[in-house]
PDB file of C-alpha atoms in Angstrom:
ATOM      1  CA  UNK A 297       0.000   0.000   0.000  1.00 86.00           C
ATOM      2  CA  UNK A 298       3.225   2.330   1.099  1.00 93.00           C
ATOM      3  CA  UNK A 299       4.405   1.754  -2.805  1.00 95.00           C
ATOM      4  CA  UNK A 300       1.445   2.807  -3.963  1.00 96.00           C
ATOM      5  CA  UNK A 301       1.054   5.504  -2.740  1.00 95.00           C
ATOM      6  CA  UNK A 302       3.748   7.244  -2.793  1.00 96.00           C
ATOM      7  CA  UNK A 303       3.091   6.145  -7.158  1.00 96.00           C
ATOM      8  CA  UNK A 304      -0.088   8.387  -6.334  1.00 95.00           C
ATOM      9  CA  UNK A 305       1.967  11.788  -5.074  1.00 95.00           C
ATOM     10  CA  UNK A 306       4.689  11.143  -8.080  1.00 95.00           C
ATOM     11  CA  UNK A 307       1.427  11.204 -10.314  1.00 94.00           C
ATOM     12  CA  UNK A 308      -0.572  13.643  -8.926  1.00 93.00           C
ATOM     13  CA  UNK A 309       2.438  16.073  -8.799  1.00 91.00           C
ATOM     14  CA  UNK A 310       3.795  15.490 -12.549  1.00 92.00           C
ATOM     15  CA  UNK A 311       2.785  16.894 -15.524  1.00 92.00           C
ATOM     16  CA  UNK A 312       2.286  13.498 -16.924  1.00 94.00           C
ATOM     17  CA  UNK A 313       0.265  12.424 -19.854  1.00 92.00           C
ATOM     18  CA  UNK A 314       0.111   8.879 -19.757  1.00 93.00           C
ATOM     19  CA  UNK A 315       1.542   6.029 -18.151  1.00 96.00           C
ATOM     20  CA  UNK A 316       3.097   2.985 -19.514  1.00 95.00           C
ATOM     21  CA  UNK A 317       4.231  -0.521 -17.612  1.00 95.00           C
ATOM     22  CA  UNK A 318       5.453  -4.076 -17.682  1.00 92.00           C
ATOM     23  CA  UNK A 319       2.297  -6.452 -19.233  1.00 93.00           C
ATOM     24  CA  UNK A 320       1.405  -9.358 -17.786  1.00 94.00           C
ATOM     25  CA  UNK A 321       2.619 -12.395 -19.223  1.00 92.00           C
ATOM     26  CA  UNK A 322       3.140 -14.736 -16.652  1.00 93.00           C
ATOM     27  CA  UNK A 323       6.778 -15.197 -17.426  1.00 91.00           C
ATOM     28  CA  UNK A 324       8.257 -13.235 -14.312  1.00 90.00           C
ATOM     29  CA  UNK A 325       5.966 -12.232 -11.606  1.00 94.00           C
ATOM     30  CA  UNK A 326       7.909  -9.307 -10.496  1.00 93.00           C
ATOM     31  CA  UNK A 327       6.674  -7.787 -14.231  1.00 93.00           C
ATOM     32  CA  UNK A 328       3.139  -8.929 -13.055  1.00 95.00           C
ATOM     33  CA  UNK A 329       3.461  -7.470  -9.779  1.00 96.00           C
ATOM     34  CA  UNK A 330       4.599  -4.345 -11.246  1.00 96.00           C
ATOM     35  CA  UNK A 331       1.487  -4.088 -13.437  1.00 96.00           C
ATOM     36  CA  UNK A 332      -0.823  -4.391 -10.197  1.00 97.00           C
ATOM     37  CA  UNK A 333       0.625  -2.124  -8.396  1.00 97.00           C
ATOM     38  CA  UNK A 334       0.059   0.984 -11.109  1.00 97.00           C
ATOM     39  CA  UNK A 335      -3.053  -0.390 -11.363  1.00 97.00           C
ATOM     40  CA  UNK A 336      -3.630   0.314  -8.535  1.00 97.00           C
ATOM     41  CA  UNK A 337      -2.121   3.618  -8.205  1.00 97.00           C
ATOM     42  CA  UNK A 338      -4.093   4.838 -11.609  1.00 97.00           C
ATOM     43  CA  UNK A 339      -7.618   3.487  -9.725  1.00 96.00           C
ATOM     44  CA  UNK A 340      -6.636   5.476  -6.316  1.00 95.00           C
ATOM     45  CA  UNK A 341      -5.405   8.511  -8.621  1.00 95.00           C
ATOM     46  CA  UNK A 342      -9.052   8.399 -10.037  1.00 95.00           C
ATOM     47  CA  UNK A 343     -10.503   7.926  -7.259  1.00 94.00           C
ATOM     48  CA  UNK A 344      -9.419  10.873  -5.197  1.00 93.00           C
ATOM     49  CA  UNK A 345      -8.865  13.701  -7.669  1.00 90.00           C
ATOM     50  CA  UNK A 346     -11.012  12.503 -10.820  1.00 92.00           C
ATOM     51  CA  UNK A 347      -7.829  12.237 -12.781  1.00 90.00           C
ATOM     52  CA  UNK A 348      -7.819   9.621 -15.571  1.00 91.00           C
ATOM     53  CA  UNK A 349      -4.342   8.933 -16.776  1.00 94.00           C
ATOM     54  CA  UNK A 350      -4.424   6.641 -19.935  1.00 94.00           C
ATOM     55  CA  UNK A 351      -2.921   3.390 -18.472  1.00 95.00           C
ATOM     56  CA  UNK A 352      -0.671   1.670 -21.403  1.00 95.00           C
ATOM     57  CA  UNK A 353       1.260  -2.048 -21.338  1.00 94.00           C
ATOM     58  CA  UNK A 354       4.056  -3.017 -23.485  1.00 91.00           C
ATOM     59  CA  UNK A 355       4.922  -7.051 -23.279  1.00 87.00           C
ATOM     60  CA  UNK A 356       8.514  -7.933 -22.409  1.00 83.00           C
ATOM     61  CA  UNK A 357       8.365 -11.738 -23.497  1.00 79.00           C
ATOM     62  CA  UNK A 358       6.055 -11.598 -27.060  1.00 69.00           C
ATOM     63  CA  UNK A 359       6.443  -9.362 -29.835  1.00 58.00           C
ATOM     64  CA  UNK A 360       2.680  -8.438 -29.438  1.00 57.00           C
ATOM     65  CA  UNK A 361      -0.017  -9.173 -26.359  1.00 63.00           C
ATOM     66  CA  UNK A 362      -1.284 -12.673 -26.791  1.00 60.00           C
ATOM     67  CA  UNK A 363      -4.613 -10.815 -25.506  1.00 60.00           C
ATOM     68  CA  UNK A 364      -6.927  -8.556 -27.457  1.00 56.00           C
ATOM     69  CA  UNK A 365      -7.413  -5.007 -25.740  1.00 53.00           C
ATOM     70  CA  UNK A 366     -11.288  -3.677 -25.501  1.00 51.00           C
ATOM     71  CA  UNK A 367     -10.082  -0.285 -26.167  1.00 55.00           C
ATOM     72  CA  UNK A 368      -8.528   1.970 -28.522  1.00 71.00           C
ATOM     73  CA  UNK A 369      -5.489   4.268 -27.926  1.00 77.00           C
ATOM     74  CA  UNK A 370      -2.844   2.083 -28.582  1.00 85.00           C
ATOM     75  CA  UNK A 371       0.858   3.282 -29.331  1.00 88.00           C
ATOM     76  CA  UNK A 372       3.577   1.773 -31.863  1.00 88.00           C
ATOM     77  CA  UNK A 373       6.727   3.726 -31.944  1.00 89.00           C
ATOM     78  CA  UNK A 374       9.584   2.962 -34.181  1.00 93.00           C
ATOM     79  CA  UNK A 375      12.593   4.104 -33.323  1.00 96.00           C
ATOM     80  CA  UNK A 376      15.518   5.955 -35.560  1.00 97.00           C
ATOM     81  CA  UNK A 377      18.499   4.919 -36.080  1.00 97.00           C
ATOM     82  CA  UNK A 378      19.763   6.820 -33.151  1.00 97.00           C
ATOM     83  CA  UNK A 379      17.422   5.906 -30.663  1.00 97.00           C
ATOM     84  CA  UNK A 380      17.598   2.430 -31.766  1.00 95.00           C
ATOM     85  CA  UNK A 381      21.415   2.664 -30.899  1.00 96.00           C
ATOM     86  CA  UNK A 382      20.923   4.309 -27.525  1.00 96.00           C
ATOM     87  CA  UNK A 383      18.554   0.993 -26.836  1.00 92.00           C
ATOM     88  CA  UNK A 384      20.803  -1.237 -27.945  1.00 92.00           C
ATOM     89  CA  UNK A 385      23.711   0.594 -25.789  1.00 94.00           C
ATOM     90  CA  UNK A 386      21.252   0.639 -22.543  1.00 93.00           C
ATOM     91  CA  UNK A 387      21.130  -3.358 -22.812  1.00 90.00           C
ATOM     92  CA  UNK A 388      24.813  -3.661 -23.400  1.00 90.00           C
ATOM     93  CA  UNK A 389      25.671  -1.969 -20.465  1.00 93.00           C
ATOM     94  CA  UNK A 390      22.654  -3.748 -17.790  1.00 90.00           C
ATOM     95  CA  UNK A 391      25.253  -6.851 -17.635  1.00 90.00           C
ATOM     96  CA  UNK A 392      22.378  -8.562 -15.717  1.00 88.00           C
ATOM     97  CA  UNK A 393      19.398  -8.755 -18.946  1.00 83.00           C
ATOM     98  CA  UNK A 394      22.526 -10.222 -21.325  1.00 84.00           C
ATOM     99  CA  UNK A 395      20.525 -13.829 -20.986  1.00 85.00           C
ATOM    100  CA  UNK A 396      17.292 -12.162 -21.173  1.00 83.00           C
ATOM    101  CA  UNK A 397      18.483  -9.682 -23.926  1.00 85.00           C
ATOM    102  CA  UNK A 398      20.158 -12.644 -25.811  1.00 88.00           C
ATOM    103  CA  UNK A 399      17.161 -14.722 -25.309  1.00 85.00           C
ATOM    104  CA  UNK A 400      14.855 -12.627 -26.998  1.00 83.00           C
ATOM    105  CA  UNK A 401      16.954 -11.292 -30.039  1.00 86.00           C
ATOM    106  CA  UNK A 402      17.044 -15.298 -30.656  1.00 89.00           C
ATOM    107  CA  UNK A 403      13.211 -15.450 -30.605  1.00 85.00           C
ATOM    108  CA  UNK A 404      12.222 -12.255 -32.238  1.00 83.00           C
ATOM    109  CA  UNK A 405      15.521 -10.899 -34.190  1.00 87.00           C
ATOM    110  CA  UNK A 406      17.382  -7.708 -33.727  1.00 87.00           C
ATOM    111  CA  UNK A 407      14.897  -6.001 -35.710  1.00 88.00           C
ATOM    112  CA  UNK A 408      11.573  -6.326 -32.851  1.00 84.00           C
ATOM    113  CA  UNK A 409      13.855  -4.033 -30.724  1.00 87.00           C
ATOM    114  CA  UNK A 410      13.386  -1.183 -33.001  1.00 91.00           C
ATOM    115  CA  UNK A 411       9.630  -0.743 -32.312  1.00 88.00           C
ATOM    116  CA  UNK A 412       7.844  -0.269 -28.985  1.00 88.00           C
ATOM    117  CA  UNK A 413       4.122  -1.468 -28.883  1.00 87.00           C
ATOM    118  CA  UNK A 414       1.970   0.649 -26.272  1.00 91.00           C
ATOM    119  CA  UNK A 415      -1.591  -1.205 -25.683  1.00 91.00           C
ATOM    120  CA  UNK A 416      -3.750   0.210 -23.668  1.00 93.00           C
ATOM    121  CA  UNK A 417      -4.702  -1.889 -20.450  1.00 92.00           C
ATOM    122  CA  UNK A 418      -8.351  -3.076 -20.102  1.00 87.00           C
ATOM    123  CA  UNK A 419      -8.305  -5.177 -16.776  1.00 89.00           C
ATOM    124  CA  UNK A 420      -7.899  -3.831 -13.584  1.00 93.00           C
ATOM    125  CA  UNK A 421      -6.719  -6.041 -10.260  1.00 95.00           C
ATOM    126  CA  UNK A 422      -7.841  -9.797 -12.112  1.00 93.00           C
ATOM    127  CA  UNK A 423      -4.985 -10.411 -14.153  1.00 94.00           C
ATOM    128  CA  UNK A 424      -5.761 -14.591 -13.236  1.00 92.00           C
ATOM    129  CA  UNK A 425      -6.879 -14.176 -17.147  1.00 90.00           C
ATOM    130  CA  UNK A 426      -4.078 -12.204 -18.828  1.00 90.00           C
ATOM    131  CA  UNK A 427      -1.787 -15.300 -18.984  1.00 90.00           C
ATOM    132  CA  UNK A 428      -1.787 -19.154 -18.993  1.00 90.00           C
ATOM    133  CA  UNK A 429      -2.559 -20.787 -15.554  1.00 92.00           C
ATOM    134  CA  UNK A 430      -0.056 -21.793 -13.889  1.00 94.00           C
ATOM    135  CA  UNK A 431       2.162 -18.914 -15.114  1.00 95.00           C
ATOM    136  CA  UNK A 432       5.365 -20.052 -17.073  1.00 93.00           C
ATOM    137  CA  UNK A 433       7.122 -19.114 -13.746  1.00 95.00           C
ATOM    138  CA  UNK A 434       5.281 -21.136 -11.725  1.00 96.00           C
ATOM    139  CA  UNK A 435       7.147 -23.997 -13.787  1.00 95.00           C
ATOM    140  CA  UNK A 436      10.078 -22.400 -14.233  1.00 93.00           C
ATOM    141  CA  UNK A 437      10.426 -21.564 -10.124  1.00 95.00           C
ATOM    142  CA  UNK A 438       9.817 -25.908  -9.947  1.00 97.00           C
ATOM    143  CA  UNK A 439      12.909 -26.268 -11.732  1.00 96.00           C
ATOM    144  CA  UNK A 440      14.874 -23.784 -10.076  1.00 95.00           C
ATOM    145  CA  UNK A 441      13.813 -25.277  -6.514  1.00 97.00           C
ATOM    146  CA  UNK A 442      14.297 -29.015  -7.653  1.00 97.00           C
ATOM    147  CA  UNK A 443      18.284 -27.576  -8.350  1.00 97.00           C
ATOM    148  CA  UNK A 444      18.262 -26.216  -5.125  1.00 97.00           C
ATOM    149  CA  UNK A 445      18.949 -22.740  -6.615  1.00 95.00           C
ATOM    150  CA  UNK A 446      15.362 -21.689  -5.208  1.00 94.00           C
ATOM    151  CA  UNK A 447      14.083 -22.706  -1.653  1.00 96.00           C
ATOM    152  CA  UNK A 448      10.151 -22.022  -2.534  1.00 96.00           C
ATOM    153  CA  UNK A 449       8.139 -21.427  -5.886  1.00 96.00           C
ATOM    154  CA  UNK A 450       6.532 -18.407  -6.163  1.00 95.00           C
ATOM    155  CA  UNK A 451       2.767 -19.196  -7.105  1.00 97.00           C
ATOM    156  CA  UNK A 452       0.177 -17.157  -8.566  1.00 96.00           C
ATOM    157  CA  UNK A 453      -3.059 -18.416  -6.124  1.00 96.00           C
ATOM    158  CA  UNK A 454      -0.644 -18.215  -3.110  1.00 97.00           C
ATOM    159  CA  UNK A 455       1.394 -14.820  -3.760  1.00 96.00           C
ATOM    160  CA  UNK A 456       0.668 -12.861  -6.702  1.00 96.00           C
ATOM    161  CA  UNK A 457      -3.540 -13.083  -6.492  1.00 95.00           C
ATOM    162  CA  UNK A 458      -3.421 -12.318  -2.867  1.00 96.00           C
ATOM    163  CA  UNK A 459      -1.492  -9.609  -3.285  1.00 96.00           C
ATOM    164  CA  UNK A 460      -3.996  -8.202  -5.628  1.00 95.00           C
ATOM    165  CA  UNK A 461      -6.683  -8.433  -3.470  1.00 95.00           C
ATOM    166  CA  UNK A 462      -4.919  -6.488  -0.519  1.00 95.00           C
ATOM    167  CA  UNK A 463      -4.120  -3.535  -3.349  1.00 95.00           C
ATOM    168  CA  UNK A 464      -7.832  -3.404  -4.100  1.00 91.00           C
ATOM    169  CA  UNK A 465      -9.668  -0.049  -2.474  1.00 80.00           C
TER     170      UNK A 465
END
């Protein structure tokens, strides 16, 4: 609730015109948890000043949302040359995405890095739909713990769906 919050006064007090976050995929539930908790900010914005910031997801995992948005307002940006570069730069020096950064080029290409997809979000604190059940990281946190590199799993109807359900108003 403390998080959120204080995501409330950075709103409130910005000149901001719209506000863009992880999607939920399922894959890592600190993305997930991310989404719910400007979710939740957005809802409490609204809620106490009447302010409706347009609320916009970009996946991390999939070159486009497996899902279908309700709503229009989406965003596709390609990047120049130069900004394009700068991207590229930012992951070369964030030594800790080089799996994740080499694991997507392999899936998607070099290329799918030059455009950003904003959709806009249509689901509130229920994101059990947004992604498969059990999340991919349900299966992969299994693995990790039968390695011993994990003690527990983090699970989506023990952790992440509670977790929603304190952030709702």
């Amino acid at each position: 609730q403390q998080l959120v919050d204080e995501m409330i006064t950075v709103l409130a007090g910005e000149a901001i015109d719209y506000v863009a976050a992880d999607a939920v995929e399922g894959f890592n539930p600190g993305h997930d948890v991310c989404r719910l908790l400007v979710n939740a900010a957005l809802a409490r914005l609204r809620d106490q000043d009447g302010r409706e910031l347009p609320n916009l997801e970009f996946p991390l995992e999939a070159g486009a949302l497996r899902r279908e948005t309700t709503s229009r307002g989406g965003i596709e940006l390609h990047l120049d040359a130069g900004a394009f570069d700068r991207k590229l730069g930012a992951i070369a020096n964030y030594p800790e995405l080089t799996e994740e950064a080499d694991r997507l080029r392999a899936a998607h290409g070099l290329a799918s890095l030059g455009v950003e997809r904003l959709s806009p979000v249509d689901y509130h604190l229920d994101i059990s739909e947004c992604s498969e059940q059990p999340p991919a990281y349900e299966r992969w946190g299994e693995q990790r713990v039968q390695s011993g590199y994990y003690k527990t799993v983090l699970r989506f109807k023990e952790h992440v769906e509670p977790l929603a359900r304190q952030l709702a108003p």
